[in-house]
Amino acid sequence: MPDVFDITLECHGALTDLLGGDTVQLALDAPHTVDHLIDSLSERWPEAAGLLARTACARGDALLPPGSPLGDDDRIALIPPVSGGAPGVENDDKHLTAAPLDLDALMAETEDERCGALVIFGGTVRLTNAGRTVESMDYSAYGPLAARTMADIERETLEAFDIHACRLQHRTGRLGLGEMSVYVVVRAVHRRPAFEAAEHALEELKARVAVWKNEYYSDGTRAYLEGTEVPTPERPRHSPGDQS
């Protein structure tokens, strides 16, 4: 086994700027673990150290705990805090798509004559944010993890609320003002669980799905929006009232 492993890193969000590209090659000395990988990256790119400290790592659609061993020629995705972002590899078109979102298709997919309540949330690119004029938004995603997480949220929402259908779909790529970026569709027998489930699913999407927003402003500048750290076993996401 070689002393130095060659690791290919897929950068997402603001790390694409800080580390100098979408893909970065790194020669990693021992120990060949996730936490040592992050430490090595922080030493090489000290200006990114603060963000790297809040970054999760993934292989395929699985998040890796800090002590996870890495292999020679591994391909690891760096997942900074999400603001749920060009599309990721192996996208699941059911949940992530570069094409305009199709509400009619989502309506047909979830149609259920048992349900008297239908709640639809749609998010669009808006004109201003924090006092700045927005011209467009670029949504990028790490496809394998984002799609799996959206499917998890749909399943969890169905289990937690008295509803019959929950569907999430997110757009990727460059969107102009007014273009639809996300849909949440929920059907239930009654309206209260439908509203509650839709809000829950949206908040979970914003907090957990590996999607990033890069805003382009009228003055020619751009900026990645601040996000939420991806929850992992050693770093769970706390509820707003949790002081632990």
mmCIF file with all atom_site columns, N, CA and C in Angstrom, residues 49-106:
data_model
loop_
_atom_site.group_PDB
_atom_site.id
_atom_site.type_symbol
_atom_site.label_atom_id
_atom_site.label_alt_id
_atom_site.label_comp_id
_atom_site.label_asym_id
_atom_site.label_entity_id
_atom_site.label_seq_id
_atom_site.pdbx_PDB_ins_code
_atom_site.Cartn_x
_atom_site.Cartn_y
_atom_site.Cartn_z
_atom_site.occupancy
_atom_site.B_iso_or_equiv
_atom_site.pdbx_formal_charge
_atom_site.auth_seq_id
_atom_site.auth_comp_id
_atom_site.auth_asym_id
_atom_site.auth_atom_id
_atom_site.pdbx_PDB_model_num
ATOM 1   N N  . ALA A 1 49  ? -9.946  27.587 5.586   1.00 0.00 ? 49  ALA A N  1
ATOM 2   C CA . ALA A 1 49  ? -9.979  26.768 6.793   1.00 0.00 ? 49  ALA A CA 1
ATOM 3   C C  . ALA A 1 49  ? -11.289 26.913 7.560   1.00 0.00 ? 49  ALA A C  1
ATOM 4   N N  . GLY A 1 50  ? -11.807 28.120 7.679   1.00 0.00 ? 50  GLY A N  1
ATOM 5   C CA . GLY A 1 50  ? -13.044 28.328 8.417   1.00 0.00 ? 50  GLY A CA 1
ATOM 6   C C  . GLY A 1 50  ? -14.213 27.579 7.804   1.00 0.00 ? 50  GLY A C  1
ATOM 7   N N  . LEU A 1 51  ? -14.303 27.615 6.478   1.00 0.00 ? 51  LEU A N  1
ATOM 8   C CA . LEU A 1 51  ? -15.391 26.914 5.804   1.00 0.00 ? 51  LEU A CA 1
ATOM 9   C C  . LEU A 1 51  ? -15.166 25.403 5.833   1.00 0.00 ? 51  LEU A C  1
ATOM 10  N N  . LEU A 1 52  ? -13.924 24.971 5.686   1.00 0.00 ? 52  LEU A N  1
ATOM 11  C CA . LEU A 1 52  ? -13.621 23.547 5.718   1.00 0.00 ? 52  LEU A CA 1
ATOM 12  C C  . LEU A 1 52  ? -13.965 22.928 7.066   1.00 0.00 ? 52  LEU A C  1
ATOM 13  N N  . ALA A 1 53  ? -13.843 23.700 8.139   1.00 0.00 ? 53  ALA A N  1
ATOM 14  C CA . ALA A 1 53  ? -14.184 23.191 9.464   1.00 0.00 ? 53  ALA A CA 1
ATOM 15  C C  . ALA A 1 53  ? -15.668 22.864 9.580   1.00 0.00 ? 53  ALA A C  1
ATOM 16  N N  . ARG A 1 54  ? -16.465 23.436 8.688   1.00 0.00 ? 54  ARG A N  1
ATOM 17  C CA . ARG A 1 54  ? -17.914 23.208 8.698   1.00 0.00 ? 54  ARG A CA 1
ATOM 18  C C  . ARG A 1 54  ? -18.349 22.358 7.511   1.00 0.00 ? 54  ARG A C  1
ATOM 19  N N  . THR A 1 55  ? -17.394 21.700 6.866   1.00 0.00 ? 55  THR A N  1
ATOM 20  C CA . THR A 1 55  ? -17.658 20.935 5.651   1.00 0.00 ? 55  THR A CA 1
ATOM 21  C C  . THR A 1 55  ? -17.734 19.445 5.945   1.00 0.00 ? 55  THR A C  1
ATOM 22  N N  . ALA A 1 56  ? -18.710 18.790 5.361   1.00 0.00 ? 56  ALA A N  1
ATOM 23  C CA . ALA A 1 56  ? -18.831 17.334 5.437   1.00 0.00 ? 56  ALA A CA 1
ATOM 24  C C  . ALA A 1 56  ? -18.221 16.715 4.185   1.00 0.00 ? 56  ALA A C  1
ATOM 25  N N  . CYS A 1 57  ? -17.907 15.437 4.266   1.00 0.00 ? 57  CYS A N  1
ATOM 26  C CA . CYS A 1 57  ? -17.360 14.708 3.129   1.00 0.00 ? 57  CYS A CA 1
ATOM 27  C C  . CYS A 1 57  ? -18.307 13.568 2.770   1.00 0.00 ? 57  CYS A C  1
ATOM 28  N N  . ALA A 1 58  ? -18.385 13.288 1.465   1.00 0.00 ? 58  ALA A N  1
ATOM 29  C CA . ALA A 1 58  ? -19.263 12.220 1.000   1.00 0.00 ? 58  ALA A CA 1
ATOM 30  C C  . ALA A 1 58  ? -18.560 11.406 -0.070  1.00 0.00 ? 58  ALA A C  1
ATOM 31  N N  . ARG A 1 59  ? -18.879 10.114 -0.089  1.00 0.00 ? 59  ARG A N  1
ATOM 32  C CA . ARG A 1 59  ? -18.459 9.215  -1.166  1.00 0.00 ? 59  ARG A CA 1
ATOM 33  C C  . ARG A 1 59  ? -19.731 8.650  -1.776  1.00 0.00 ? 59  ARG A C  1
ATOM 34  N N  . GLY A 1 60  ? -19.997 8.961  -3.043  1.00 0.00 ? 60  GLY A N  1
ATOM 35  C CA . GLY A 1 60  ? -21.268 8.574  -3.622  1.00 0.00 ? 60  GLY A CA 1
ATOM 36  C C  . GLY A 1 60  ? -22.398 9.281  -2.905  1.00 0.00 ? 60  GLY A C  1
ATOM 37  N N  . ASP A 1 61  ? -23.415 8.517  -2.460  1.00 0.00 ? 61  ASP A N  1
ATOM 38  C CA . ASP A 1 61  ? -24.541 9.142  -1.767  1.00 0.00 ? 61  ASP A CA 1
ATOM 39  C C  . ASP A 1 61  ? -24.450 9.001  -0.252  1.00 0.00 ? 61  ASP A C  1
ATOM 40  N N  . ALA A 1 62  ? -23.247 8.654  0.258   1.00 0.00 ? 62  ALA A N  1
ATOM 41  C CA . ALA A 1 62  ? -23.090 8.421  1.702   1.00 0.00 ? 62  ALA A CA 1
ATOM 42  C C  . ALA A 1 62  ? -22.173 9.458  2.331   1.00 0.00 ? 62  ALA A C  1
ATOM 43  N N  . LEU A 1 63  ? -22.625 10.065 3.433   1.00 0.00 ? 63  LEU A N  1
ATOM 44  C CA . LEU A 1 63  ? -21.773 10.952 4.214   1.00 0.00 ? 63  LEU A CA 1
ATOM 45  C C  . LEU A 1 63  ? -20.791 10.123 5.032   1.00 0.00 ? 63  LEU A C  1
ATOM 46  N N  . LEU A 1 64  ? -19.578 10.657 5.204   1.00 0.00 ? 64  LEU A N  1
ATOM 47  C CA . LEU A 1 64  ? -18.520 9.917  5.880   1.00 0.00 ? 64  LEU A CA 1
ATOM 48  C C  . LEU A 1 64  ? -18.199 10.553 7.231   1.00 0.00 ? 64  LEU A C  1
ATOM 49  N N  . PRO A 1 65  ? -18.218 9.794  8.324   1.00 0.00 ? 65  PRO A N  1
ATOM 50  C CA . PRO A 1 65  ? -17.765 10.319 9.617   1.00 0.00 ? 65  PRO A CA 1
ATOM 51  C C  . PRO A 1 65  ? -16.287 10.697 9.553   1.00 0.00 ? 65  PRO A C  1
ATOM 52  N N  . PRO A 1 66  ? -15.831 11.553 10.464  1.00 0.00 ? 66  PRO A N  1
ATOM 53  C CA . PRO A 1 66  ? -14.447 12.058 10.408  1.00 0.00 ? 66  PRO A CA 1
ATOM 54  C C  . PRO A 1 66  ? -13.381 10.978 10.381  1.00 0.00 ? 66  PRO A C  1
ATOM 55  N N  . GLY A 1 67  ? -13.566 9.898  11.122  1.00 0.00 ? 67  GLY A N  1
ATOM 56  C CA . GLY A 1 67  ? -12.543 8.868  11.185  1.00 0.00 ? 67  GLY A CA 1
ATOM 57  C C  . GLY A 1 67  ? -12.584 7.859  10.059  1.00 0.00 ? 67  GLY A C  1
ATOM 58  N N  . SER A 1 68  ? -13.455 8.054  9.092   1.00 0.00 ? 68  SER A N  1
ATOM 59  C CA . SER A 1 68  ? -13.596 7.075  8.009   1.00 0.00 ? 68  SER A CA 1
ATOM 60  C C  . SER A 1 68  ? -12.310 6.937  7.216   1.00 0.00 ? 68  SER A C  1
ATOM 61  N N  . PRO A 1 69  ? -11.904 5.705  6.905   1.00 0.00 ? 69  PRO A N  1
ATOM 62  C CA . PRO A 1 69  ? -10.701 5.509  6.090   1.00 0.00 ? 69  PRO A CA 1
ATOM 63  C C  . PRO A 1 69  ? -10.960 5.843  4.630   1.00 0.00 ? 69  PRO A C  1
ATOM 64  N N  . LEU A 1 70  ? -9.933  6.358  3.981   1.00 0.00 ? 70  LEU A N  1
ATOM 65  C CA . LEU A 1 70  ? -9.995  6.673  2.562   1.00 0.00 ? 70  LEU A CA 1
ATOM 66  C C  . LEU A 1 70  ? -9.122  5.692  1.796   1.00 0.00 ? 70  LEU A C  1
ATOM 67  N N  . GLY A 1 71  ? -9.418  5.524  0.516   1.00 0.00 ? 71  GLY A N  1
ATOM 68  C CA . GLY A 1 71  ? -8.637  4.635  -0.321  1.00 0.00 ? 71  GLY A CA 1
ATOM 69  C C  . GLY A 1 71  ? -7.851  5.392  -1.372  1.00 0.00 ? 71  GLY A C  1
ATOM 70  N N  . ASP A 1 72  ? -6.810  4.756  -1.876  1.00 0.00 ? 72  ASP A N  1
ATOM 71  C CA . ASP A 1 72  ? -6.042  5.348  -2.966  1.00 0.00 ? 72  ASP A CA 1
ATOM 72  C C  . ASP A 1 72  ? -6.961  5.509  -4.181  1.00 0.00 ? 72  ASP A C  1
ATOM 73  N N  . ASP A 1 73  ? -6.871  6.653  -4.843  1.00 0.00 ? 73  ASP A N  1
ATOM 74  C CA . ASP A 1 73  ? -7.708  6.991  -5.998  1.00 0.00 ? 73  ASP A CA 1
ATOM 75  C C  . ASP A 1 73  ? -9.177  7.186  -5.623  1.00 0.00 ? 73  ASP A C  1
ATOM 76  N N  . ASP A 1 74  ? -9.463  7.483  -4.357  1.00 0.00 ? 74  ASP A N  1
ATOM 77  C CA . ASP A 1 74  ? -10.825 7.791  -3.937  1.00 0.00 ? 74  ASP A CA 1
ATOM 78  C C  . ASP A 1 74  ? -11.296 9.094  -4.577  1.00 0.00 ? 74  ASP A C  1
ATOM 79  N N  . ARG A 1 75  ? -12.615 9.199  -4.766  1.00 0.00 ? 75  ARG A N  1
ATOM 80  C CA . ARG A 1 75  ? -13.246 10.438 -5.215  1.00 0.00 ? 75  ARG A CA 1
ATOM 81  C C  . ARG A 1 75  ? -14.185 10.890 -4.102  1.00 0.00 ? 75  ARG A C  1
ATOM 82  N N  . ILE A 1 76  ? -13.870 12.034 -3.505  1.00 0.00 ? 76  ILE A N  1
ATOM 83  C CA . ILE A 1 76  ? -14.583 12.515 -2.333  1.00 0.00 ? 76  ILE A CA 1
ATOM 84  C C  . ILE A 1 76  ? -15.219 13.870 -2.640  1.00 0.00 ? 76  ILE A C  1
ATOM 85  N N  . ALA A 1 77  ? -16.477 13.998 -2.287  1.00 0.00 ? 77  ALA A N  1
ATOM 86  C CA . ALA A 1 77  ? -17.175 15.277 -2.458  1.00 0.00 ? 77  ALA A CA 1
ATOM 87  C C  . ALA A 1 77  ? -17.074 16.082 -1.168  1.00 0.00 ? 77  ALA A C  1
ATOM 88  N N  . LEU A 1 78  ? -16.732 17.356 -1.314  1.00 0.00 ? 78  LEU A N  1
ATOM 89  C CA . LEU A 1 78  ? -16.682 18.280 -0.180  1.00 0.00 ? 78  LEU A CA 1
ATOM 90  C C  . LEU A 1 78  ? -18.011 19.021 -0.122  1.00 0.00 ? 78  LEU A C  1
ATOM 91  N N  . ILE A 1 79  ? -18.727 18.867 1.005   1.00 0.00 ? 79  ILE A N  1
ATOM 92  C CA . ILE A 1 79  ? -20.085 19.388 1.152   1.00 0.00 ? 79  ILE A CA 1
ATOM 93  C C  . ILE A 1 79  ? -20.083 20.512 2.190   1.00 0.00 ? 79  ILE A C  1
ATOM 94  N N  . PRO A 1 80  ? -19.887 21.770 1.764   1.00 0.00 ? 80  PRO A N  1
ATOM 95  C CA . PRO A 1 80  ? -19.954 22.879 2.726   1.00 0.00 ? 80  PRO A CA 1
ATOM 96  C C  . PRO A 1 80  ? -21.401 23.123 3.139   1.00 0.00 ? 80  PRO A C  1
ATOM 97  N N  . PRO A 1 81  ? -21.637 24.032 4.095   1.00 0.00 ? 81  PRO A N  1
ATOM 98  C CA . PRO A 1 81  ? -23.015 24.316 4.500   1.00 0.00 ? 81  PRO A CA 1
ATOM 99  C C  . PRO A 1 81  ? -23.903 24.590 3.293   1.00 0.00 ? 81  PRO A C  1
ATOM 100 N N  . VAL A 1 82  ? -25.084 23.975 3.284   1.00 0.00 ? 82  VAL A N  1
ATOM 101 C CA . VAL A 1 82  ? -25.965 24.038 2.118   1.00 0.00 ? 82  VAL A CA 1
ATOM 102 C C  . VAL A 1 82  ? -26.920 25.211 2.234   1.00 0.00 ? 82  VAL A C  1
ATOM 103 N N  . SER A 1 83  ? -27.314 25.753 1.087   1.00 0.00 ? 83  SER A N  1
ATOM 104 C CA . SER A 1 83  ? -28.254 26.873 1.049   1.00 0.00 ? 83  SER A CA 1
ATOM 105 C C  . SER A 1 83  ? -29.419 26.549 0.148   1.00 0.00 ? 83  SER A C  1
ATOM 106 N N  . GLY A 1 84  ? -29.654 25.286 0.079   1.00 0.00 ? 84  GLY A N  1
ATOM 107 C CA . GLY A 1 84  ? -30.758 24.619 -0.548  1.00 0.00 ? 84  GLY A CA 1
ATOM 108 C C  . GLY A 1 84  ? -32.043 25.207 -0.872  1.00 0.00 ? 84  GLY A C  1
ATOM 109 N N  . GLY A 1 85  ? -27.782 24.976 -6.384  1.00 0.00 ? 85  GLY A N  1
ATOM 110 C CA . GLY A 1 85  ? -26.807 25.203 -6.035  1.00 0.00 ? 85  GLY A CA 1
ATOM 111 C C  . GLY A 1 85  ? -26.073 25.192 -7.453  1.00 0.00 ? 85  GLY A C  1
ATOM 112 N N  . ALA A 1 86  ? -23.968 24.156 -11.108 1.00 0.00 ? 86  ALA A N  1
ATOM 113 C CA . ALA A 1 86  ? -24.297 23.274 -12.202 1.00 0.00 ? 86  ALA A CA 1
ATOM 114 C C  . ALA A 1 86  ? -24.648 21.887 -11.645 1.00 0.00 ? 86  ALA A C  1
ATOM 115 N N  . PRO A 1 87  ? -25.413 21.120 -12.219 1.00 0.00 ? 87  PRO A N  1
ATOM 116 C CA . PRO A 1 87  ? -25.909 19.911 -11.627 1.00 0.00 ? 87  PRO A CA 1
ATOM 117 C C  . PRO A 1 87  ? -24.783 18.987 -11.203 1.00 0.00 ? 87  PRO A C  1
ATOM 118 N N  . GLY A 1 88  ? -25.027 18.099 -10.196 1.00 0.00 ? 88  GLY A N  1
ATOM 119 C CA . GLY A 1 88  ? -24.033 17.123 -9.799  1.00 0.00 ? 88  GLY A CA 1
ATOM 120 C C  . GLY A 1 88  ? -24.075 15.908 -10.696 1.00 0.00 ? 88  GLY A C  1
ATOM 121 N N  . VAL A 1 89  ? -23.175 14.978 -10.480 1.00 0.00 ? 89  VAL A N  1
ATOM 122 C CA . VAL A 1 89  ? -23.137 13.777 -11.295 1.00 0.00 ? 89  VAL A CA 1
ATOM 123 C C  . VAL A 1 89  ? -24.259 12.834 -10.893 1.00 0.00 ? 89  VAL A C  1
ATOM 124 N N  . GLU A 1 90  ? -24.696 12.024 -11.825 1.00 0.00 ? 90  GLU A N  1
ATOM 125 C CA . GLU A 1 90  ? -25.713 11.003 -11.578 1.00 0.00 ? 90  GLU A CA 1
ATOM 126 C C  . GLU A 1 90  ? -26.969 11.584 -10.943 1.00 0.00 ? 90  GLU A C  1
ATOM 127 N N  . ASN A 1 91  ? -27.426 12.738 -11.467 1.00 0.00 ? 91  ASN A N  1
ATOM 128 C CA . ASN A 1 91  ? -28.625 13.338 -10.902 1.00 0.00 ? 91  ASN A CA 1
ATOM 129 C C  . ASN A 1 91  ? -29.839 12.449 -11.090 1.00 0.00 ? 91  ASN A C  1
ATOM 130 N N  . ASP A 1 92  ? -30.720 12.455 -10.102 1.00 0.00 ? 92  ASP A N  1
ATOM 131 C CA . ASP A 1 92  ? -32.003 11.789 -10.167 1.00 0.00 ? 92  ASP A CA 1
ATOM 132 C C  . ASP A 1 92  ? -33.012 12.826 -10.645 1.00 0.00 ? 92  ASP A C  1
ATOM 133 N N  . ASP A 1 93  ? -33.484 12.718 -11.917 1.00 0.00 ? 93  ASP A N  1
ATOM 134 C CA . ASP A 1 93  ? -34.353 13.742 -12.483 1.00 0.00 ? 93  ASP A CA 1
ATOM 135 C C  . ASP A 1 93  ? -35.673 13.855 -11.739 1.00 0.00 ? 93  ASP A C  1
ATOM 136 N N  . LYS A 1 94  ? -36.029 12.830 -10.984 1.00 0.00 ? 94  LYS A N  1
ATOM 137 C CA . LYS A 1 94  ? -37.251 12.899 -10.201 1.00 0.00 ? 94  LYS A CA 1
ATOM 138 C C  . LYS A 1 94  ? -37.158 13.986 -9.145  1.00 0.00 ? 94  LYS A C  1
ATOM 139 N N  . HIS A 1 95  ? -35.967 14.232 -8.659  1.00 0.00 ? 95  HIS A N  1
ATOM 140 C CA . HIS A 1 95  ? -35.773 15.216 -7.598  1.00 0.00 ? 95  HIS A CA 1
ATOM 141 C C  . HIS A 1 95  ? -34.965 16.424 -8.028  1.00 0.00 ? 95  HIS A C  1
ATOM 142 N N  . LEU A 1 96  ? -34.008 16.249 -8.917  1.00 0.00 ? 96  LEU A N  1
ATOM 143 C CA . LEU A 1 96  ? -33.147 17.331 -9.394  1.00 0.00 ? 96  LEU A CA 1
ATOM 144 C C  . LEU A 1 96  ? -33.203 17.365 -10.913 1.00 0.00 ? 96  LEU A C  1
ATOM 145 N N  . THR A 1 97  ? -33.340 18.558 -11.468 1.00 0.00 ? 97  THR A N  1
ATOM 146 C CA . THR A 1 97  ? -33.396 18.658 -12.920 1.00 0.00 ? 97  THR A CA 1
ATOM 147 C C  . THR A 1 97  ? -32.897 20.014 -13.385 1.00 0.00 ? 97  THR A C  1
ATOM 148 N N  . ALA A 1 98  ? -32.204 20.009 -14.514 1.00 0.00 ? 98  ALA A N  1
ATOM 149 C CA . ALA A 1 98  ? -31.771 21.261 -15.139 1.00 0.00 ? 98  ALA A CA 1
ATOM 150 C C  . ALA A 1 98  ? -32.868 21.845 -16.012 1.00 0.00 ? 98  ALA A C  1
ATOM 151 N N  . ALA A 1 99  ? -33.923 21.082 -16.264 1.00 0.00 ? 99  ALA A N  1
ATOM 152 C CA . ALA A 1 99  ? -35.044 21.553 -17.075 1.00 0.00 ? 99  ALA A CA 1
ATOM 153 C C  . ALA A 1 99  ? -36.032 22.327 -16.200 1.00 0.00 ? 99  ALA A C  1
ATOM 154 N N  . PRO A 1 100 ? -36.857 23.179 -16.813 1.00 0.00 ? 100 PRO A N  1
ATOM 155 C CA . PRO A 1 100 ? -37.889 23.873 -16.029 1.00 0.00 ? 100 PRO A CA 1
ATOM 156 C C  . PRO A 1 100 ? -38.765 22.877 -15.273 1.00 0.00 ? 100 PRO A C  1
ATOM 157 N N  . LEU A 1 101 ? -39.113 23.226 -14.041 1.00 0.00 ? 101 LEU A N  1
ATOM 158 C CA . LEU A 1 101 ? -39.925 22.341 -13.221 1.00 0.00 ? 101 LEU A CA 1
ATOM 159 C C  . LEU A 1 101 ? -41.340 22.216 -13.799 1.00 0.00 ? 101 LEU A C  1
ATOM 160 N N  . ASP A 1 102 ? -41.891 21.015 -13.726 1.00 0.00 ? 102 ASP A N  1
ATOM 161 C CA . ASP A 1 102 ? -43.185 20.716 -14.331 1.00 0.00 ? 102 ASP A CA 1
ATOM 162 C C  . ASP A 1 102 ? -44.199 20.415 -13.229 1.00 0.00 ? 102 ASP A C  1
ATOM 163 N N  . LEU A 1 103 ? -44.963 21.435 -12.836 1.00 0.00 ? 103 LEU A N  1
ATOM 164 C CA . LEU A 1 103 ? -45.943 21.249 -11.773 1.00 0.00 ? 103 LEU A CA 1
ATOM 165 C C  . LEU A 1 103 ? -47.049 20.282 -12.202 1.00 0.00 ? 103 LEU A C  1
ATOM 166 N N  . ASP A 1 104 ? -47.441 20.330 -13.466 1.00 0.00 ? 104 ASP A N  1
ATOM 167 C CA . ASP A 1 104 ? -48.494 19.429 -13.927 1.00 0.00 ? 104 ASP A CA 1
ATOM 168 C C  . ASP A 1 104 ? -48.088 17.966 -13.722 1.00 0.00 ? 104 ASP A C  1
ATOM 169 N N  . ALA A 1 105 ? -46.825 17.659 -13.990 1.00 0.00 ? 105 ALA A N  1
ATOM 170 C CA . ALA A 1 105 ? -46.350 16.287 -13.807 1.00 0.00 ? 105 ALA A CA 1
ATOM 171 C C  . ALA A 1 105 ? -46.378 15.884 -12.339 1.00 0.00 ? 105 ALA A C  1
ATOM 172 N N  . LEU A 1 106 ? -45.988 16.797 -11.447 1.00 0.00 ? 106 LEU A N  1
ATOM 173 C CA . LEU A 1 106 ? -46.032 16.507 -10.014 1.00 0.00 ? 106 LEU A CA 1
ATOM 174 C C  . LEU A 1 106 ? -47.465 16.325 -9.535  1.00 0.00 ? 106 LEU A C  1
#
